[in-house]
Amino acid sequence: MIIGRRFNGPPDSGNGGYTAGLIAAEVPVEAGMVPQVTLRRPPPLETELRLRPGTPTLAVLAGDDLIAEATPVAPADPTTAPAPVSWDDAQAAADAYPGFAHHPFPTCYVCGPRRPEHDGLNIFPGRLADGRTAATWRVPPAGVDPVTVWAALDCPGGWAVLSPARPYVLGRIAAQITRLPTPGEQCVVTGATREQVGRKAQVRTALYGAGPGQPLLAHAAATWIAL
């Protein structure tokens, strides 16, 4: 397994959600379970990562360094995922994205506004009046895979707790995908903080179709850790 340089979060390590999605694809799960990925070190880019299967935990290593662990868990309750908002409300929040002015990792694959090749996901989560985050996402014409959906569920949760004075990074995430968004589909991503204790914040994120009924496409529960 190799994390391509394109898929960075911080400049020299992989985006947490994208990395977790890559690892999750290697975890065998029974019906009713989902992979949960815990990042132990910043995931290195362009480096061969070795998988060490275990029961129930899969370990991911770079040389002798433990980078991440993954294990099957019960998914979070989808009825407690952050509620959807309209496309227009999500776009208004995205237009006021605080990362345009102050961003700890401005070239992040998911939420970075300064990608040199403009090849990121361009998900820019701004705050709603109730403290949640929301962003629009137009799926590329070629469509996306589950790894990309894990990535899309990452940063909107982080921006629910991030501030210019206190950056956070992803520590753990478990995601459940109901269906992949279709090529070109308009989607809305929402995020919310559920609890903060010390350096750790528990967040939830959700991906919805922006069309009639706004179906829930995927949702995640994650832990973010202050630097």
Short mmCIF file of C-alpha atoms in Angstrom, two decimals:
data_model
loop_
_atom_site.label_atom_id
_atom_site.label_comp_id
_atom_site.label_asym_id
_atom_site.label_seq_id
_atom_site.Cartn_x
_atom_site.Cartn_y
_atom_site.Cartn_z
CA MET A 1 0.00 0.00 0.00
CA ILE A 2 1.35 3.45 -0.96
CA ILE A 3 -0.28 6.83 -0.24
CA GLY A 4 0.35 9.01 -3.27
CA ARG A 5 1.71 12.50 -2.72
CA ARG A 6 -1.46 13.97 -4.18
CA PHE A 7 -3.46 12.71 -1.19
CA ASN A 8 -1.76 14.74 1.52
CA GLY A 9 -3.36 16.37 4.53
CA PRO A 10 -0.41 18.11 6.17
CA PRO A 11 2.26 18.73 3.51
CA ASP A 12 4.29 15.60 4.25
CA SER A 13 1.69 13.07 5.39
CA GLY A 14 -1.50 11.52 4.11
CA ASN A 15 -4.93 13.02 4.57
CA GLY A 16 -6.42 11.14 7.50
CA GLY A 17 -9.74 10.26 5.92
CA TYR A 18 -8.20 9.17 2.63
CA THR A 19 -5.60 7.07 4.45
CA ALA A 20 -8.28 5.51 6.65
CA GLY A 21 -10.34 4.68 3.57
CA LEU A 22 -7.40 2.90 1.95
CA ILE A 23 -6.84 0.87 5.09
CA ALA A 24 -10.55 0.18 5.59
CA ALA A 25 -10.67 -1.48 2.18
CA GLU A 26 -8.28 -4.12 3.52
CA VAL A 27 -10.35 -4.97 6.61
CA PRO A 28 -12.68 -7.98 6.35
CA VAL A 29 -15.93 -7.14 8.12
CA GLU A 30 -19.01 -9.19 8.84
CA ALA A 31 -22.52 -7.98 8.07
CA GLY A 32 -23.58 -5.19 10.39
CA MET A 33 -20.00 -4.08 11.12
CA VAL A 34 -17.75 -1.37 9.68
CA PRO A 35 -13.98 -0.79 9.77
CA GLN A 36 -12.62 1.59 12.40
CA VAL A 37 -9.17 3.00 11.66
CA THR A 38 -6.91 4.52 14.32
CA LEU A 39 -3.92 6.56 13.14
CA ARG A 40 -0.89 6.10 15.40
CA ARG A 41 1.62 8.23 13.45
CA PRO A 42 1.40 10.67 10.53
CA PRO A 43 0.95 8.43 7.46
CA PRO A 44 4.02 8.87 5.22
CA LEU A 45 3.62 9.68 1.54
CA GLU A 46 5.16 7.68 -1.31
CA THR A 47 6.28 5.01 1.15
CA GLU A 48 5.58 1.30 1.01
CA LEU A 49 3.28 0.40 3.89
CA ARG A 50 3.11 -3.18 5.08
CA LEU A 51 -0.10 -4.81 6.27
CA ARG A 52 0.10 -7.22 9.20
CA PRO A 53 -3.20 -9.10 9.50
CA GLY A 54 -4.48 -10.02 12.93
CA THR A 55 -7.65 -11.08 14.70
CA PRO A 56 -9.43 -8.76 14.97
CA THR A 57 -6.87 -5.96 14.40
CA LEU A 58 -5.04 -5.19 11.16
CA ALA A 59 -1.76 -3.31 11.68
CA VAL A 60 -0.21 -0.98 9.10
CA LEU A 61 3.54 -0.44 9.33
CA ALA A 62 6.27 1.59 7.65
CA GLY A 63 9.36 -0.42 8.40
CA ASP A 64 9.09 -1.13 12.12
CA ASP A 65 6.91 1.92 12.84
CA LEU A 66 3.23 1.32 13.57
CA ILE A 67 1.30 3.80 11.41
CA ALA A 68 -2.29 2.68 11.95
CA GLU A 69 -4.55 -0.05 13.24
CA ALA A 70 -7.96 -1.12 12.00
CA THR A 71 -10.63 -3.32 13.51
CA PRO A 72 -14.32 -4.07 12.84
CA VAL A 73 -16.82 -2.23 15.04
CA ALA A 74 -20.56 -1.63 15.13
CA PRO A 75 -21.44 1.49 13.10
CA ALA A 76 -22.67 4.68 14.69
CA ASP A 77 -26.43 5.16 14.74
CA PRO A 78 -27.32 6.86 11.44
CA THR A 79 -30.27 8.63 13.06
CA THR A 80 -27.80 10.64 15.17
CA ALA A 81 -25.74 11.83 12.20
CA PRO A 82 -25.69 15.61 11.64
CA ALA A 83 -28.88 16.58 9.82
CA PRO A 84 -28.79 17.76 6.21
CA VAL A 85 -29.13 21.35 5.08
CA SER A 86 -30.16 22.71 1.71
CA TRP A 87 -27.64 23.14 -1.08
CA ASP A 88 -28.03 26.92 -0.82
CA ASP A 89 -27.41 26.95 2.94
CA ALA A 90 -24.40 24.67 2.55
CA GLN A 91 -23.03 26.88 -0.22
CA ALA A 92 -23.47 29.99 1.94
CA ALA A 93 -21.52 28.26 4.72
CA ALA A 94 -18.82 27.19 2.26
CA ASP A 95 -18.51 30.74 0.92
CA ALA A 96 -17.59 31.81 4.48
CA TYR A 97 -15.12 28.93 4.97
CA PRO A 98 -12.58 30.07 7.59
CA GLY A 99 -9.87 28.08 5.83
CA PHE A 100 -9.78 30.65 3.04
CA ALA A 101 -8.18 33.08 5.50
CA HIS A 102 -6.41 30.80 7.99
CA HIS A 103 -5.67 27.15 7.26
CA PRO A 104 -3.17 24.91 9.11
CA PHE A 105 -2.71 22.74 6.00
CA PRO A 106 -3.77 24.81 2.96
CA THR A 107 -2.87 22.12 0.41
CA CYS A 108 -4.98 19.38 2.08
CA TYR A 109 -6.46 17.04 -0.52
CA VAL A 110 -9.97 17.40 0.90
CA CYS A 111 -10.33 20.96 2.20
CA GLY A 112 -7.23 22.83 1.05
CA PRO A 113 -7.94 26.03 -0.91
CA ARG A 114 -4.39 26.25 -2.30
CA ARG A 115 -3.88 23.06 -4.22
CA PRO A 116 -1.28 23.84 -6.92
CA GLU A 117 -3.00 21.64 -9.51
CA HIS A 118 -6.55 22.33 -8.26
CA ASP A 119 -6.95 18.56 -8.00
CA GLY A 120 -8.47 18.25 -4.52
CA LEU A 121 -12.04 17.59 -3.48
CA ASN A 122 -12.74 21.30 -2.84
CA ILE A 123 -14.89 20.60 0.21
CA PHE A 124 -14.87 23.84 2.20
CA PRO A 125 -16.84 23.41 5.47
CA GLY A 126 -18.10 26.67 6.93
CA ARG A 127 -20.01 27.17 10.16
CA LEU A 128 -23.78 27.22 10.38
CA ALA A 129 -25.58 29.33 12.97
CA ASP A 130 -26.03 26.29 15.24
CA GLY A 131 -22.29 25.53 15.30
CA ARG A 132 -22.36 22.66 12.82
CA THR A 133 -20.37 22.76 9.61
CA ALA A 134 -21.68 22.36 6.09
CA ALA A 135 -20.23 22.31 2.60
CA THR A 136 -21.30 21.52 -0.92
CA TRP A 137 -19.58 18.86 -3.01
CA ARG A 138 -20.14 18.22 -6.68
CA VAL A 139 -18.95 14.70 -7.44
CA PRO A 140 -16.47 14.55 -10.36
CA PRO A 141 -17.84 13.34 -13.72
CA ALA A 142 -15.74 10.18 -13.43
CA GLY A 143 -17.38 9.30 -10.11
CA VAL A 144 -15.70 8.35 -6.84
CA ASP A 145 -14.74 5.20 -4.96
CA PRO A 146 -15.31 4.36 -1.27
CA VAL A 147 -11.86 5.68 -0.34
CA THR A 148 -12.83 9.12 -1.63
CA VAL A 149 -16.07 9.03 0.37
CA TRP A 150 -14.06 8.32 3.54
CA ALA A 151 -11.96 11.37 2.65
CA ALA A 152 -15.05 13.52 2.12
CA LEU A 153 -16.29 12.56 5.60
CA ASP A 154 -13.03 13.63 7.25
CA CYS A 155 -12.41 17.38 7.24
CA PRO A 156 -16.01 18.61 7.82
CA GLY A 157 -15.73 17.04 11.27
CA GLY A 158 -12.37 18.63 11.94
CA TRP A 159 -13.62 22.10 11.05
CA ALA A 160 -16.33 21.70 13.68
CA VAL A 161 -13.55 22.01 16.29
CA LEU A 162 -10.65 23.65 14.44
CA SER A 163 -9.65 27.23 15.15
CA PRO A 164 -6.68 29.32 14.00
CA ALA A 165 -5.27 29.09 17.51
CA ARG A 166 -5.65 25.31 17.89
CA PRO A 167 -5.23 22.95 14.92
CA TYR A 168 -6.45 19.37 15.16
CA VAL A 169 -5.64 16.19 13.24
CA LEU A 170 -7.68 13.04 12.74
CA GLY A 171 -7.01 10.29 15.27
CA ARG A 172 -9.72 7.71 14.60
CA ILE A 173 -12.63 7.26 12.21
CA ALA A 174 -15.28 4.66 11.41
CA ALA A 175 -17.50 5.20 8.37
CA GLN A 176 -20.54 3.52 6.89
CA ILE A 177 -21.45 4.00 3.22
CA THR A 178 -25.06 3.39 2.21
CA ARG A 179 -24.41 4.11 -1.45
CA LEU A 180 -21.76 5.86 -3.49
CA PRO A 181 -22.74 9.23 -4.94
CA THR A 182 -23.23 9.11 -8.68
CA PRO A 183 -20.98 10.90 -11.19
CA GLY A 184 -21.77 14.61 -11.19
CA GLU A 185 -24.19 14.33 -8.25
CA GLN A 186 -24.62 17.40 -6.06
CA CYS A 187 -24.01 16.54 -2.42
CA VAL A 188 -24.00 18.25 0.96
CA VAL A 189 -21.59 17.32 3.76
CA THR A 190 -22.32 18.23 7.38
CA GLY A 191 -20.25 17.95 10.55
CA ALA A 192 -20.84 18.40 14.27
CA THR A 193 -18.92 18.20 17.53
CA ARG A 194 -20.43 15.78 20.02
CA GLU A 195 -17.96 16.05 22.92
CA GLN A 196 -14.63 17.66 23.81
CA VAL A 197 -12.45 16.39 26.66
CA GLY A 198 -8.92 17.69 26.96
CA ARG A 199 -7.17 17.40 23.61
CA LYS A 200 -9.75 15.02 22.14
CA ALA A 201 -12.93 15.94 20.28
CA GLN A 202 -15.63 13.47 19.24
CA VAL A 203 -17.29 14.48 15.98
CA ARG A 204 -19.86 13.16 13.52
CA THR A 205 -20.10 13.78 9.80
CA ALA A 206 -22.64 12.90 7.14
CA LEU A 207 -22.84 12.96 3.35
CA TYR A 208 -26.22 13.59 1.74
CA GLY A 209 -27.48 13.81 -1.78
CA ALA A 210 -28.71 17.33 -2.45
CA GLY A 211 -31.66 16.15 -4.54
CA PRO A 212 -35.24 15.38 -3.47
CA GLY A 213 -35.42 13.83 -0.02
CA GLN A 214 -31.70 14.41 0.56
CA PRO A 215 -30.83 10.73 1.06
CA LEU A 216 -28.11 9.85 3.56
CA LEU A 217 -25.27 8.39 1.48
CA ALA A 218 -22.65 7.90 4.19
CA HIS A 219 -21.82 8.91 7.74
CA ALA A 220 -18.90 8.65 10.14
CA ALA A 221 -17.90 8.96 13.78
CA ALA A 222 -14.40 10.28 14.44
CA THR A 223 -11.97 11.44 17.10
CA TRP A 224 -9.83 14.50 16.42
CA ILE A 225 -6.78 15.37 18.51
CA ALA A 226 -5.44 18.87 19.16
CA LEU A 227 -1.78 19.45 18.31
#
